Structures are given as structure tokens and as C-alpha cells.
Amino acid sequence: TNLKVSSVKTTEIKLTWKKVTGAKKYKLSYSTNGKTWKSVTTTKTSYTVKKLKSGTSYRFKVSAVAGENTGAASSILKTATKVSKVTLSSVKSTKAKQAVVSWKTVNGASGYVVEYSTSKSFKNKKMMLRKSTIRLLVNNQNSRAILTM
């Protein structure tokens, strides 16, 4: 059946597979742990699984169905949803040339990239990797922090 990922978003994954001769429909199953599976049935050779958790790994398999007969499942395909965007909780100036940047943790994130610059155009930006809160040295009031994954 040649199961493939077509697109990935934060809460959905679109999968495609090749048509199987004689199949009237397909059973697509997915799991986070490989033990408990959820299944959907479709007549098409693609399906978008929605309402998934961001930053989470999933396993997928598909089977062709003809009448009451279900064929053998495809090989298991492993992929993950994208990590959600970071939301800043606060950016506070604690004393001259310092700022504390805090954000809400994001499901599935193993770390964060903090970009900062002292110029409005964000030229000469610098990056730091951190797990949660970070202190940034800044040179003027126009500094800002941008968080990217």
C-alpha cells in the first residue's frame, strides 16, 4: 500500500497510499504507543487525521478492505506532529541592560531557541538555547526577544 506522509501540521497529519486492486475502502489506524490503536475508514487513498496533540509522535498503518475481508496492514509509519508556537508569558526589564524572558512550555519541545538583538531591524541577532527562562543582556529600550522553534 506504500503509506506516506503528505503533510504535517501541529494538530493534523495527512497520509496517502497507493490504490489496492479490489479494495472498496481502507482502514487507517494510528497510535501513540503502538499498543492502543484508533481506526478510521475511508474510500479514498488519502486521509487527514485531525485533533492530534502537537509535538507528539504517532504510528500509522493502513489496510485494504474488500467486503468483509481486511487485508494485511502496511508497514508501520512513524511520524510526529509539529510543535506549537511559543507564547511569551512576560518580558521584563529587571535592571539596566538586562531582561528576563519567560514563556509557556510547549508540548513535545525538548528545548527552545531564543533570538535577540539590540536593533529594530533585528540585524546581528544572537541565539541562545534554553529549557525555560533565560536572562538576556540588552543595550537599549528597543531590544526585543523572538522565540522560534
XYZ file of N, CA and C in Angstrom:
447
model
N 0.813 -1.209 0.000
C 0.000 0.000 0.000
C 0.850 1.263 0.000
N 2.123 1.181 0.356
C 3.052 2.296 0.248
C 2.571 3.545 1.002
N 2.342 3.431 2.292
C 1.862 4.519 3.139
C 2.923 5.610 3.266
N 2.504 6.874 3.016
C 3.420 8.010 3.065
C 2.759 9.195 3.749
N 3.582 10.066 4.322
C 3.097 11.319 4.903
C 3.058 12.356 3.795
N 1.908 13.015 3.647
C 1.750 14.051 2.639
C 1.984 15.438 3.221
N 1.472 15.677 4.441
C 1.694 16.959 5.113
C 1.543 16.786 6.616
N 2.217 17.674 7.338
C 2.193 17.634 8.806
C 1.932 19.036 9.324
N 1.008 19.145 10.267
C 0.728 20.411 10.956
C 0.803 20.164 12.453
N 0.447 21.154 13.247
C 0.553 20.989 14.693
C -0.462 20.004 15.263
N -1.645 19.913 14.659
C -2.668 19.008 15.199
C -3.252 18.061 14.154
N -2.601 17.954 13.005
C -3.094 17.016 11.995
C -1.973 16.519 11.097
N -2.188 15.306 10.587
C -1.238 14.678 9.670
C -2.042 14.090 8.516
N -1.629 14.418 7.285
C -2.275 13.868 6.093
C -1.406 12.739 5.556
N -2.043 11.588 5.304
C -1.347 10.412 4.783
C -1.932 10.013 3.440
N -1.095 9.432 2.601
C -1.542 8.915 1.305
C -0.986 7.509 1.132
N -1.620 6.745 0.244
C -1.165 5.396 -0.076
C -1.655 5.021 -1.458
N -1.070 3.979 -2.015
C -1.445 3.535 -3.354
C -2.732 2.712 -3.303
N -3.494 2.830 -4.379
C -4.734 2.085 -4.506
C -4.427 0.592 -4.577
N -5.270 -0.214 -3.931
C -5.138 -1.665 -3.957
C -6.280 -2.209 -4.814
N -5.951 -2.987 -5.834
C -6.960 -3.561 -6.723
C -7.965 -4.377 -5.907
N -9.252 -4.111 -6.126
C -10.313 -4.847 -5.443
C -10.746 -4.249 -4.121
N -9.992 -3.306 -3.611
C -10.339 -2.683 -2.325
C -11.503 -1.715 -2.513
N -12.496 -1.813 -1.635
C -13.650 -0.905 -1.657
C -13.437 0.255 -0.682
N -12.628 -0.004 0.336
C -12.310 1.032 1.314
C -11.001 0.671 1.998
N -10.544 1.586 2.860
C -9.278 1.406 3.563
C -9.478 1.698 5.039
N -8.786 0.942 5.859
C -8.817 1.142 7.306
C -7.466 1.727 7.715
N -7.481 2.965 8.173
C -6.272 3.638 8.628
C -6.272 3.623 10.153
N -5.213 3.099 10.734
C -5.108 3.015 12.199
C -3.929 3.843 12.660
N -4.067 4.442 13.856
C -2.976 5.241 14.401
C -2.902 5.097 15.920
N -1.680 5.299 16.435
C -1.418 5.081 17.846
C -0.240 5.941 18.290
N -0.206 6.275 19.566
C 0.952 6.977 20.117
C 1.924 6.006 20.769
N 1.437 4.832 21.146
C 2.283 3.888 21.880
C 2.461 2.537 21.192
N 1.767 2.289 20.086
C 1.881 1.016 19.377
C 1.069 -0.107 20.003
N 0.343 0.190 21.066
C -0.469 -0.826 21.745
C -1.961 -0.546 21.587
N -2.353 0.704 21.852
C -3.751 1.115 21.720
C -3.904 1.860 20.405
N -4.786 1.351 19.529
C -4.947 1.928 18.196
C -6.339 2.505 18.013
N -6.431 3.622 17.321
C -7.696 4.195 16.867
C -7.742 3.972 15.369
N -8.940 3.755 14.823
C -9.066 3.494 13.385
C -10.161 4.333 12.758
N -9.951 4.667 11.497
C -10.945 5.346 10.673
C -11.030 4.592 9.355
N -12.167 4.704 8.697
C -12.361 4.045 7.412
C -12.643 5.104 6.353
N -12.051 4.912 5.181
C -12.250 5.856 4.080
C -12.274 5.095 2.760
N -12.914 5.669 1.757
C -12.926 5.075 0.421
C -11.820 5.666 -0.450
N -11.158 6.699 0.041
C -10.108 7.376 -0.726
C -8.727 6.828 -0.380
N -7.732 7.226 -1.143
C -6.357 6.785 -0.901
C -5.546 7.875 -0.187
N -6.256 8.720 0.552
C -5.608 9.712 1.406
C -6.574 10.020 2.547
N -5.994 10.456 3.643
C -6.830 10.808 4.795
C -6.044 11.753 5.691
N -6.746 12.756 6.228
C -6.141 13.684 7.173
C -6.664 13.355 8.560
N -5.763 12.924 9.432
C -6.132 12.631 10.815
C -6.034 13.949 11.567
N -7.145 14.366 12.196
C -7.217 15.652 12.870
C -7.342 15.477 14.374
N -7.283 16.582 15.078
C -7.404 16.632 16.539
C -6.310 15.828 17.235
N -5.096 15.885 16.671
C -3.944 15.234 17.289
C -3.274 16.216 18.247
N -2.407 15.712 19.107
C -1.669 16.565 20.045
C -0.402 17.084 19.371
N -0.126 18.359 19.559
C 1.083 18.936 18.957
C 2.329 18.349 19.607
N 3.390 18.247 18.798
C 4.662 17.754 19.296
C 4.636 16.315 19.776
N 3.758 15.503 19.190
C 3.587 14.118 19.633
C 3.912 13.154 18.497
N 4.583 12.051 18.831
C 4.910 11.012 17.847
C 3.721 10.079 17.666
N 3.480 9.692 16.419
C 2.382 8.781 16.089
C 2.878 7.661 15.188
N 2.210 6.528 15.268
C 2.446 5.388 14.385
C 1.179 5.204 13.552
N 1.362 4.933 12.258
C 0.227 4.744 11.348
C 0.391 3.445 10.578
N -0.744 2.829 10.225
C -0.755 1.677 9.334
C -2.095 1.696 8.598
N -2.100 1.122 7.403
C -3.331 1.099 6.601
C -3.537 -0.307 6.055
N -4.824 -0.680 5.955
C -5.206 -1.986 5.406
C -6.281 -1.780 4.355
N -6.233 -2.579 3.305
C -7.282 -2.556 2.284
C -8.441 -3.420 2.773
N -9.674 -2.967 2.459
C -10.874 -3.710 2.866
C -11.716 -3.976 1.624
N -12.104 -5.256 1.436
C -12.985 -5.657 0.339
C -14.089 -6.511 0.956
N -15.284 -5.940 1.041
C -16.390 -6.655 1.674
C -16.120 -6.852 3.155
N -16.179 -8.121 3.575
C -15.905 -8.451 4.976
C -14.435 -8.769 5.222
N -13.632 -8.773 4.162
C -12.218 -9.140 4.266
C -11.324 -7.911 4.397
N -10.452 -7.965 5.400
C -9.466 -6.907 5.604
C -8.095 -7.487 5.319
N -7.367 -6.830 4.441
C -6.027 -7.303 4.081
C -5.014 -7.039 5.175
N -3.831 -7.545 4.965
C -2.742 -7.332 5.918
C -2.409 -5.838 5.983
N -2.018 -5.399 7.150
C -1.670 -3.984 7.343
C -0.327 -3.670 6.696
N -0.193 -2.444 6.299
C 1.083 -1.958 5.756
C 2.135 -1.965 6.860
N 3.347 -1.690 6.483
C 4.383 -1.474 7.486
C 3.991 -0.244 8.299
N 4.415 -0.197 9.543
C 4.093 0.938 10.405
C 4.962 2.131 10.009
N 4.317 3.258 9.855
C 4.984 4.515 9.517
C 4.987 5.386 10.769
N 6.155 5.858 11.171
C 6.269 6.715 12.349
C 6.528 8.146 11.923
N 5.790 9.060 12.519
C 5.984 10.492 12.276
C 5.445 11.253 13.476
N 5.593 12.558 13.474
C 5.142 13.371 14.599
C 4.502 14.654 14.105
N 3.592 15.181 14.898
C 3.008 16.480 14.596
C 4.036 17.562 14.893
N 3.848 18.719 14.276
C 4.749 19.844 14.525
C 4.514 20.387 15.932
N 5.526 21.017 16.448
C 5.437 21.643 17.762
C 4.719 22.984 17.617
N 3.868 23.309 18.566
C 3.138 24.584 18.547
C 4.076 25.763 18.703
N 3.587 26.929 18.320
C 4.368 28.159 18.502
C 4.476 28.478 19.991
N 5.540 29.139 20.330
C 5.769 29.564 21.704
C 4.970 30.829 21.982
N 4.390 30.909 23.177
C 3.692 32.108 23.612
C 4.480 32.738 24.753
N 4.855 33.984 24.570
C 5.580 34.685 25.634
C 4.656 34.936 26.819
N 5.155 34.647 28.017
C 4.418 34.954 29.242
C 4.743 36.370 29.687
N 6.049 36.699 29.635
C 6.454 38.043 30.032
C 7.854 38.350 29.538
N 8.080 39.636 29.351
C 9.412 40.162 29.076
C 9.553 41.347 30.019
N 10.469 41.216 30.964
C 10.608 42.256 31.979
C 12.053 42.737 32.047
N 12.182 44.025 32.190
C 13.493 44.608 32.421
C 13.715 44.618 33.926
N 14.732 43.899 34.368
C 14.983 43.778 35.801
C 15.953 44.834 36.310
N 16.897 45.220 35.492
C 17.835 46.292 35.807
C 18.484 46.716 34.500
N 19.307 47.716 34.544
C 19.944 48.243 33.339
C 20.617 47.121 32.554
N 20.374 47.105 31.268
C 20.995 46.160 30.338
C 20.648 44.699 30.609
N 19.517 44.441 31.263
C 19.076 43.064 31.474
C 17.581 42.947 31.240
N 17.163 41.781 30.774
C 15.743 41.483 30.615
C 15.536 40.014 30.947
N 14.377 39.710 31.524
C 14.009 38.321 31.790
C 12.859 37.985 30.859
N 13.040 36.934 30.069
C 12.031 36.496 29.118
C 11.487 35.159 29.599
N 10.168 35.064 29.727
C 9.539 33.817 30.165
C 8.486 33.403 29.142
N 8.263 32.101 29.014
C 7.254 31.600 28.097
C 6.627 30.339 28.645
N 5.479 30.017 28.084
C 4.779 28.788 28.466
C 5.451 27.614 27.764
N 5.603 26.521 28.469
C 6.215 25.341 27.853
C 5.302 24.816 26.748
N 5.923 24.200 25.755
C 5.194 23.677 24.602
C 5.326 22.161 24.599
N 4.197 21.468 24.465
C 4.189 20.006 24.429
C 5.103 19.503 23.318
N 5.996 18.592 23.665
C 6.886 17.988 22.685
C 8.195 18.721 22.456
N 8.338 19.936 23.011
C 9.574 20.697 22.816
C 10.662 20.154 23.736
N 11.846 19.933 23.193
C 12.972 19.462 24.010
C 13.866 20.627 24.404
N 13.632 21.785 23.831
C 14.400 22.980 24.139
C 13.837 24.142 23.340
N 14.429 25.293 23.494
C 13.937 26.496 22.847
C 15.106 27.290 22.287
N 14.882 27.983 21.172
C 15.869 28.883 20.598
C 15.356 30.298 20.844
N 16.151 31.084 21.510
C 15.792 32.473 21.778
C 16.677 33.340 20.901
N 16.054 34.173 20.092
C 16.798 35.117 19.258
C 16.598 36.511 19.836
N 17.670 37.277 19.901
C 17.554 38.632 20.401
C 18.535 39.553 19.692
N 18.189 40.837 19.695
C 19.016 41.821 19.033
C 18.774 43.177 19.677
N 19.730 44.069 19.534
C 19.568 45.425 20.050
C 19.109 46.396 18.957
N 18.939 45.898 17.740
C 18.492 46.777 16.654
C 17.044 46.488 16.295
N 16.315 47.533 15.893
C 14.919 47.366 15.495
C 14.789 46.473 14.268
N 15.768 46.509 13.389
C 15.724 45.698 12.169
C 16.142 44.250 12.424
N 16.571 43.981 13.656
C 16.977 42.636 14.082
C 18.229 42.156 13.359
N 19.082 43.091 12.941
C 20.372 42.729 12.351
C 21.296 42.289 13.483
N 22.278 41.498 13.140
C 23.246 40.995 14.125
C 22.568 40.266 15.281
N 21.514 39.534 14.966
C 20.802 38.810 16.023
C 21.703 37.721 16.607
N 21.416 37.373 17.841
C 22.142 36.327 18.542
C 21.139 35.277 18.992
N 21.603 34.046 19.171
C 20.714 32.979 19.593
C 21.259 32.286 20.831
N 20.336 31.790 21.638
C 20.694 31.006 22.813
C 19.718 29.844 22.916
N 20.187 28.697 23.351
C 19.332 27.530 23.572
C 19.072 27.392 25.065
N 17.811 27.210 25.431
C 17.465 27.075 26.839
C 16.241 26.174 27.007
N 16.051 25.704 28.220
C 14.900 24.866 28.555
C 13.681 25.696 28.936
N 13.839 26.789 29.680
C 12.672 27.548 30.108
C 12.928 29.048 30.123
N 13.327 29.628 31.243
C 13.515 31.077 31.332
C 14.981 31.431 31.089
N 15.206 32.576 30.487
C 16.575 32.994 30.163
C 16.728 34.481 30.465
N 17.904 34.887 30.877
C 18.196 36.312 31.063
C 18.964 36.798 29.831
N 18.524 37.918 29.284
C 19.168 38.476 28.099
C 19.822 39.810 28.443
N 21.018 40.011 27.960
C 21.667 41.306 28.097
C 21.254 42.160 26.910
N 20.782 43.370 27.176
C 20.348 44.258 26.101
C 21.032 45.608 26.254
N 21.133 46.342 25.154
C 21.841 47.621 25.168
C 20.924 48.839 25.163
N 19.661 48.664 24.786
C 18.758 49.817 24.772
C 17.309 49.368 24.912
N 16.392 50.311 25.000
C 14.982 50.023 25.231
C 14.297 49.399 24.014
N 14.886 49.488 22.834
C 14.259 48.961 21.630
C 14.550 47.480 21.399
N 15.234 46.866 22.317
C 15.556 45.437 22.163
C 14.297 44.610 22.318
N 14.312 43.452 21.685
C 13.177 42.546 21.798
C 13.690 41.122 21.701
N 12.868 40.190 22.144
C 13.218 38.781 22.054
C 12.226 38.097 21.138
N 12.708 37.283 20.228
C 11.852 36.492 19.363
C 12.172 35.037 19.620
N 11.169 34.245 19.872
C 11.354 32.822 20.141
C 10.929 32.028 18.927
N 11.782 31.134 18.468
C 11.451 30.292 17.337
C 11.769 28.844 17.668
N 11.114 27.944 17.027
C 11.365 26.516 17.275
C 12.298 25.980 16.217
